PDB file of C-alpha atoms in Angstrom:
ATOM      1  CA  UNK D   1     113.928  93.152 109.882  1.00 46.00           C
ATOM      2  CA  UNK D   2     114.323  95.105 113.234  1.00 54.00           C
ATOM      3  CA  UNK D   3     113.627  98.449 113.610  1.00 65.00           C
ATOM      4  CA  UNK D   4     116.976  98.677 114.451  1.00 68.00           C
ATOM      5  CA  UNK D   5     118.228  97.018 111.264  1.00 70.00           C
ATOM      6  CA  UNK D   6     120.082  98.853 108.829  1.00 69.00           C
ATOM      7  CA  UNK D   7     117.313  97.155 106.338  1.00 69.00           C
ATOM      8  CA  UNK D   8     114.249  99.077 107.608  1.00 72.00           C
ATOM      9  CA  UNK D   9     115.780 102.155 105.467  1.00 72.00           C
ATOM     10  CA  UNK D  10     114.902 100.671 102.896  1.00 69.00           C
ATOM     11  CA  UNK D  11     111.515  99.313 103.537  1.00 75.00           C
ATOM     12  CA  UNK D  12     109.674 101.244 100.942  1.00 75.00           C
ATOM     13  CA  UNK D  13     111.483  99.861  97.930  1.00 80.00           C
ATOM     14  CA  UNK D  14     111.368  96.247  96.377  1.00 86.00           C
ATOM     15  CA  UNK D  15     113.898  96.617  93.773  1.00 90.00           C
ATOM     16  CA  UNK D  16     117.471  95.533  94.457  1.00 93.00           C
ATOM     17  CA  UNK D  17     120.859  95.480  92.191  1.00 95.00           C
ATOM     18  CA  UNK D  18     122.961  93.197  91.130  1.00 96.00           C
ATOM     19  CA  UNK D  19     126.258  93.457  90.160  1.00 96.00           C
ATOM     20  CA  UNK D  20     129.422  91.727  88.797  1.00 96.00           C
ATOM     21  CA  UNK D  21     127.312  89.566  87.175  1.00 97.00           C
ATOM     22  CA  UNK D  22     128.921  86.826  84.942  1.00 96.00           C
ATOM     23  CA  UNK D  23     128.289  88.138  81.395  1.00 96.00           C
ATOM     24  CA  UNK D  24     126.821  84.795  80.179  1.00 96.00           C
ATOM     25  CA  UNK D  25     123.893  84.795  82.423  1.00 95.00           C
ATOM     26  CA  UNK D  26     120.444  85.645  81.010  1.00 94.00           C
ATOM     27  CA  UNK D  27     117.292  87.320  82.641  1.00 95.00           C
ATOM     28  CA  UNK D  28     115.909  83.421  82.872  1.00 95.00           C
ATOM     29  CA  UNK D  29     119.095  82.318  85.126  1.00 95.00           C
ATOM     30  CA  UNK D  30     118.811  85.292  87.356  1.00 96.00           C
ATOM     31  CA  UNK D  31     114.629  84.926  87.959  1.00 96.00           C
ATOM     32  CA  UNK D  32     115.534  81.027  88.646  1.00 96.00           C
ATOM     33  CA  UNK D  33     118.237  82.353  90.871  1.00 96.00           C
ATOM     34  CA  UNK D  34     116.361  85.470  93.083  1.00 96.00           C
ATOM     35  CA  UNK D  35     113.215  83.727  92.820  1.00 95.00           C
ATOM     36  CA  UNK D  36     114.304  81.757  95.577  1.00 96.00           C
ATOM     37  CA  UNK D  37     113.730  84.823  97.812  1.00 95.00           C
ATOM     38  CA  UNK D  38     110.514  85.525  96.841  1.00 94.00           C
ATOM     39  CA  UNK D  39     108.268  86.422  93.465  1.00 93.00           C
ATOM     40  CA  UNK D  40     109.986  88.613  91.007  1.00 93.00           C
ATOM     41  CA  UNK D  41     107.618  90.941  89.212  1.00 90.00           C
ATOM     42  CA  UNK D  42     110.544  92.819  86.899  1.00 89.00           C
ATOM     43  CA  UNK D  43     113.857  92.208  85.967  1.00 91.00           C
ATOM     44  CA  UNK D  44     116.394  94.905  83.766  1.00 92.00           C
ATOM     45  CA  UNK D  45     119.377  93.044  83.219  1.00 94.00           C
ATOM     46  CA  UNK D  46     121.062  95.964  81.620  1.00 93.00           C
ATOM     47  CA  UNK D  47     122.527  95.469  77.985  1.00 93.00           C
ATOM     48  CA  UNK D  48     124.690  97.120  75.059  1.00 91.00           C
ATOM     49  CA  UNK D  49     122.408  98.566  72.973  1.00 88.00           C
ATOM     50  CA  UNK D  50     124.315  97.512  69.752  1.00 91.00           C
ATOM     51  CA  UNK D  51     125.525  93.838  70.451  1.00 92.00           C
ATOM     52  CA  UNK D  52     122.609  92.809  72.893  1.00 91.00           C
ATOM     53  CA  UNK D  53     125.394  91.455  75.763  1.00 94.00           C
ATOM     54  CA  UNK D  54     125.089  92.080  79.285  1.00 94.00           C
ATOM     55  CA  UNK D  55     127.293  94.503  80.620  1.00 96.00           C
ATOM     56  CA  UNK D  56     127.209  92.822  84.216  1.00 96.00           C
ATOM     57  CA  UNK D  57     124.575  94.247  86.181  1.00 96.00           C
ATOM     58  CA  UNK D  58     120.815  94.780  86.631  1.00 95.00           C
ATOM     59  CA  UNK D  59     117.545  95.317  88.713  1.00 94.00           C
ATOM     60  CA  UNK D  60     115.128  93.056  89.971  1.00 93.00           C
ATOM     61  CA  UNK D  61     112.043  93.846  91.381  1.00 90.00           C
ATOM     62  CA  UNK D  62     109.947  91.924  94.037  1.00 90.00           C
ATOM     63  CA  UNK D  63     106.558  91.262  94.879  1.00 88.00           C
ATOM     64  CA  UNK D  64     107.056  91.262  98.612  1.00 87.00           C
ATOM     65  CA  UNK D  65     110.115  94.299  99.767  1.00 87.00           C
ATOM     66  CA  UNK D  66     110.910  91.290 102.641  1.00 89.00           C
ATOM     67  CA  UNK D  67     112.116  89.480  99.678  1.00 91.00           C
ATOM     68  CA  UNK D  68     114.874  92.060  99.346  1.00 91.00           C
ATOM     69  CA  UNK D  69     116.362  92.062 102.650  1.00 91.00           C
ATOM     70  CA  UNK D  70     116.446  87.966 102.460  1.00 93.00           C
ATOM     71  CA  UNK D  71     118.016  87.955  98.956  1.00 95.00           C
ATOM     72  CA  UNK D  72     120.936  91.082 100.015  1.00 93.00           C
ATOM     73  CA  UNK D  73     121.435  89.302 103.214  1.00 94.00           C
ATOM     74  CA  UNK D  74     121.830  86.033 101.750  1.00 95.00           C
ATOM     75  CA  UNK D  75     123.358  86.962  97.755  1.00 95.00           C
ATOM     76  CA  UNK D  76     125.712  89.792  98.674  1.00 95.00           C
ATOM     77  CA  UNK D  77     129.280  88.825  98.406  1.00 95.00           C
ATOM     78  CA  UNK D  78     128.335  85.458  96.870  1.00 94.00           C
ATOM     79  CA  UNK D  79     130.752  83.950  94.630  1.00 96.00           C
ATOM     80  CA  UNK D  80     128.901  82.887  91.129  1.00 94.00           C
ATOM     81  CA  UNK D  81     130.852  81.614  88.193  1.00 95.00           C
ATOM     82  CA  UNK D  82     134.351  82.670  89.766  1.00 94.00           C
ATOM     83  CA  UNK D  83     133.301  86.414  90.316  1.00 95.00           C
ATOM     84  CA  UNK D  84     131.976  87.908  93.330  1.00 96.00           C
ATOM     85  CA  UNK D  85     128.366  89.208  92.767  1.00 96.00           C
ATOM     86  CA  UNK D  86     126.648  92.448  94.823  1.00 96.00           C
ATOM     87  CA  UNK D  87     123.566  92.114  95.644  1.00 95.00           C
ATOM     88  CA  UNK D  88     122.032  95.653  97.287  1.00 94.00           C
ATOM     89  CA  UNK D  89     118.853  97.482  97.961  1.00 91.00           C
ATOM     90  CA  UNK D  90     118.160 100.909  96.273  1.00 88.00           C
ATOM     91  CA  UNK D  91     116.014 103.684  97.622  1.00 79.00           C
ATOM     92  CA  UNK D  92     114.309 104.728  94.668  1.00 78.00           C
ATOM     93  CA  UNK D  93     114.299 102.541  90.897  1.00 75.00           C
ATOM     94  CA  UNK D  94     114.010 104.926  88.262  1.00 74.00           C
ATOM     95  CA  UNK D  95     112.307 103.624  84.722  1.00 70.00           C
ATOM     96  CA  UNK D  96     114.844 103.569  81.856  1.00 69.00           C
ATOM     97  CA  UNK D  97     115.329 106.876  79.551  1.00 67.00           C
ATOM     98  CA  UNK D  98     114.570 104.421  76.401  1.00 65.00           C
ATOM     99  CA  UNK D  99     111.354 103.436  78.403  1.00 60.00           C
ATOM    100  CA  UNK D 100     109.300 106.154  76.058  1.00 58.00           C
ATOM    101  CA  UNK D 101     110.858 104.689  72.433  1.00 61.00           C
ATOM    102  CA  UNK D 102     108.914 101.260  73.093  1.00 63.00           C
ATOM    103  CA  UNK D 103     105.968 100.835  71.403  1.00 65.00           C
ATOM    104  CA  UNK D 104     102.948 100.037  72.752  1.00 67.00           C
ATOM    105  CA  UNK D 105     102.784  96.521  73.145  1.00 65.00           C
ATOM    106  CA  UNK D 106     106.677  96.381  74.579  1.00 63.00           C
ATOM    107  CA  UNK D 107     105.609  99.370  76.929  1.00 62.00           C
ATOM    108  CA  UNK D 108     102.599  97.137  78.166  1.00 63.00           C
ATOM    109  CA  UNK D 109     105.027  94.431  78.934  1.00 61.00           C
ATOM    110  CA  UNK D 110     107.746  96.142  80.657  1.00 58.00           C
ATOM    111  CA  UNK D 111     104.885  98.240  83.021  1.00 58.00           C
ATOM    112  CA  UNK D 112     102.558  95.298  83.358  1.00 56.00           C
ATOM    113  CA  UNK D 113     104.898  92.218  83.356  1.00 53.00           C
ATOM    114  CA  UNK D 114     103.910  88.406  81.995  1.00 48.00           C
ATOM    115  CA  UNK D 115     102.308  87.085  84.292  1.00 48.00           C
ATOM    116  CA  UNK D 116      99.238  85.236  83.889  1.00 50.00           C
ATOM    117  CA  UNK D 117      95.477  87.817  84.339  1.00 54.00           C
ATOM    118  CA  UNK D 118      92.948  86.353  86.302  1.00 55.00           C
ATOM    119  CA  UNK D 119      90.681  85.127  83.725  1.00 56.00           C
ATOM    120  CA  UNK D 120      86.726  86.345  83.988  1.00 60.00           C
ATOM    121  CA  UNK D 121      84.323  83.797  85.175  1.00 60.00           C
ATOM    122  CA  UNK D 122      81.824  83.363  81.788  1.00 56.00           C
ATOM    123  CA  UNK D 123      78.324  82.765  82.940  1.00 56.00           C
ATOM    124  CA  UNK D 124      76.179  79.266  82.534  1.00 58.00           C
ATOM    125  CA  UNK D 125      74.524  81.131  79.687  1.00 61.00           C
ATOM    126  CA  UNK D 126      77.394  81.361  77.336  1.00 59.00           C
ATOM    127  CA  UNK D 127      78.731  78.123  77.995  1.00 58.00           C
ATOM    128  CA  UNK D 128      75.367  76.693  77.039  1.00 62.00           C
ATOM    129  CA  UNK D 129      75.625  78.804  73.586  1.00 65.00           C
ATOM    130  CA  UNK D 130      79.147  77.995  73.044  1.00 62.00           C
ATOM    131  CA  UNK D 131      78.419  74.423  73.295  1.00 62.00           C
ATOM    132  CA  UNK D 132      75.291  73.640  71.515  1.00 63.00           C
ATOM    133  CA  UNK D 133      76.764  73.758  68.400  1.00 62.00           C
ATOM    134  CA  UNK D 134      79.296  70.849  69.554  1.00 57.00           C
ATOM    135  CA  UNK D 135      76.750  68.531  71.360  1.00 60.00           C
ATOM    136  CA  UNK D 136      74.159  69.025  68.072  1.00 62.00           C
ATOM    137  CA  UNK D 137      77.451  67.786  65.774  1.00 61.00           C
ATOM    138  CA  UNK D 138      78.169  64.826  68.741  1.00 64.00           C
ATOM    139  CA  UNK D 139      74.377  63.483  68.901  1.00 65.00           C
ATOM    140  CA  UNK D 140      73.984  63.817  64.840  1.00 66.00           C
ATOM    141  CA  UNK D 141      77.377  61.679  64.767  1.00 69.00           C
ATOM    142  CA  UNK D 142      75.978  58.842  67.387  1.00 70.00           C
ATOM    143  CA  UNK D 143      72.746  58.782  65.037  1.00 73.00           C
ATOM    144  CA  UNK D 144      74.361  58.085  62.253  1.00 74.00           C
ATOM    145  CA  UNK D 145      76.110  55.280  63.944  1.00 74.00           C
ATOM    146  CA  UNK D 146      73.563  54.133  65.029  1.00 75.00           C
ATOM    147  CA  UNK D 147      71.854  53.968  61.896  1.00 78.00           C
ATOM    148  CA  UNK D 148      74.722  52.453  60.264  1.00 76.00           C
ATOM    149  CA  UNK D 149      75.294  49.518  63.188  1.00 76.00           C
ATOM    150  CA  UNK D 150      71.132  48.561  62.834  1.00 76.00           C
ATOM    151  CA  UNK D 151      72.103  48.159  59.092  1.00 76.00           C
ATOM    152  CA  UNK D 152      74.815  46.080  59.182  1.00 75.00           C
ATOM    153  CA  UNK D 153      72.612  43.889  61.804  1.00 71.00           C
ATOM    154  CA  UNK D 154      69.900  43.526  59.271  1.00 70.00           C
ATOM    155  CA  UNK D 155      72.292  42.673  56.844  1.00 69.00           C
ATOM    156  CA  UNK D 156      73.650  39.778  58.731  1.00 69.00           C
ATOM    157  CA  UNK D 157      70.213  38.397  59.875  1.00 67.00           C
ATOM    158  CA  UNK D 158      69.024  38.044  56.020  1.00 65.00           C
ATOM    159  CA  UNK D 159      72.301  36.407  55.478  1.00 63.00           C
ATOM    160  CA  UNK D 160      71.736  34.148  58.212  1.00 63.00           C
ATOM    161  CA  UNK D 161      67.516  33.292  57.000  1.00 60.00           C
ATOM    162  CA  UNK D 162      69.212  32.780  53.928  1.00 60.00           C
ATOM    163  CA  UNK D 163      71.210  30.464  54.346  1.00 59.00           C
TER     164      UNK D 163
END
């Protein structure tokens, strides 16, 4: 945006809400649906904490706060399922009170996300130790067969000088 825009108030944030949400939509249909904007990183589609449904709104969060202005500019006052949606930025997103029940593991997930780590480069070393064991079992196997194909040759040739 412009630094004129009413957007560039909000240029420190990458989380936007949505409301009026269609209660039958799931965190899946809404990533497939913002992600079109950008990378979502989080996503609270808010939820009764006794039946599980959606009570019709939630945050996203981006990777990139440009995705925000493109997906209030372009979401905002769009009509999904019959009902009007809002799509707007927010200044500040704070964590959920139940954030501190979680245990660990659901903690890790809703602070670190799922998306794929960067997996560490193992050195030639390892590799070679990893895979000795298989290529001792693979050249052991070809012996054999070996072994077992000169057999069955010999066996044919004696049939043959006897006959």
């Amino acid at each position: 945006g412009t630094k004129n825009s009413w957007h560039q108030e909000y240029k420190d944030s990458a989380w936007i809400f949505m409301g009026g949400l269609p209660y039958q939509l799931t965190e899946g249909d809404l990533i497939c649906m913002f992600s079109q904007y950008g990378e979502v990183v989080h996503i609270n589609l808010i939820r009764d904490h006794t039946t599980g449904k959606s009570k019709g709104f939630g945050f996203l969060c981006y990777e990139d706060q440009r995705s925000t202005i493109l997906s209030v500019d372009n979401l905002n006052g769009f009509k999904l399922l019959g009902k009007m949606i809002r799509v707007d930025h927010i200044h500040q997103y704070k964590l959920p009170k139940d954030l501190e029940k979680l245990d660990q593991d659901k903690k890790k997930l809703f602070m670190e996300g799922v998306a794929p780590k960067a997996v560490k480069e193992s050195s030639s070393e390892e590799d070679d130790e990893l895979l000795a064991p298989l290529e001792e079992e693979s050249s052991k196997k070809k012996k054999k067969k070996k072994e077992k194909k000169k057999e069955q040759v010999n066996e044919e040739s004696l049939k043959d000088d006897n006959e």
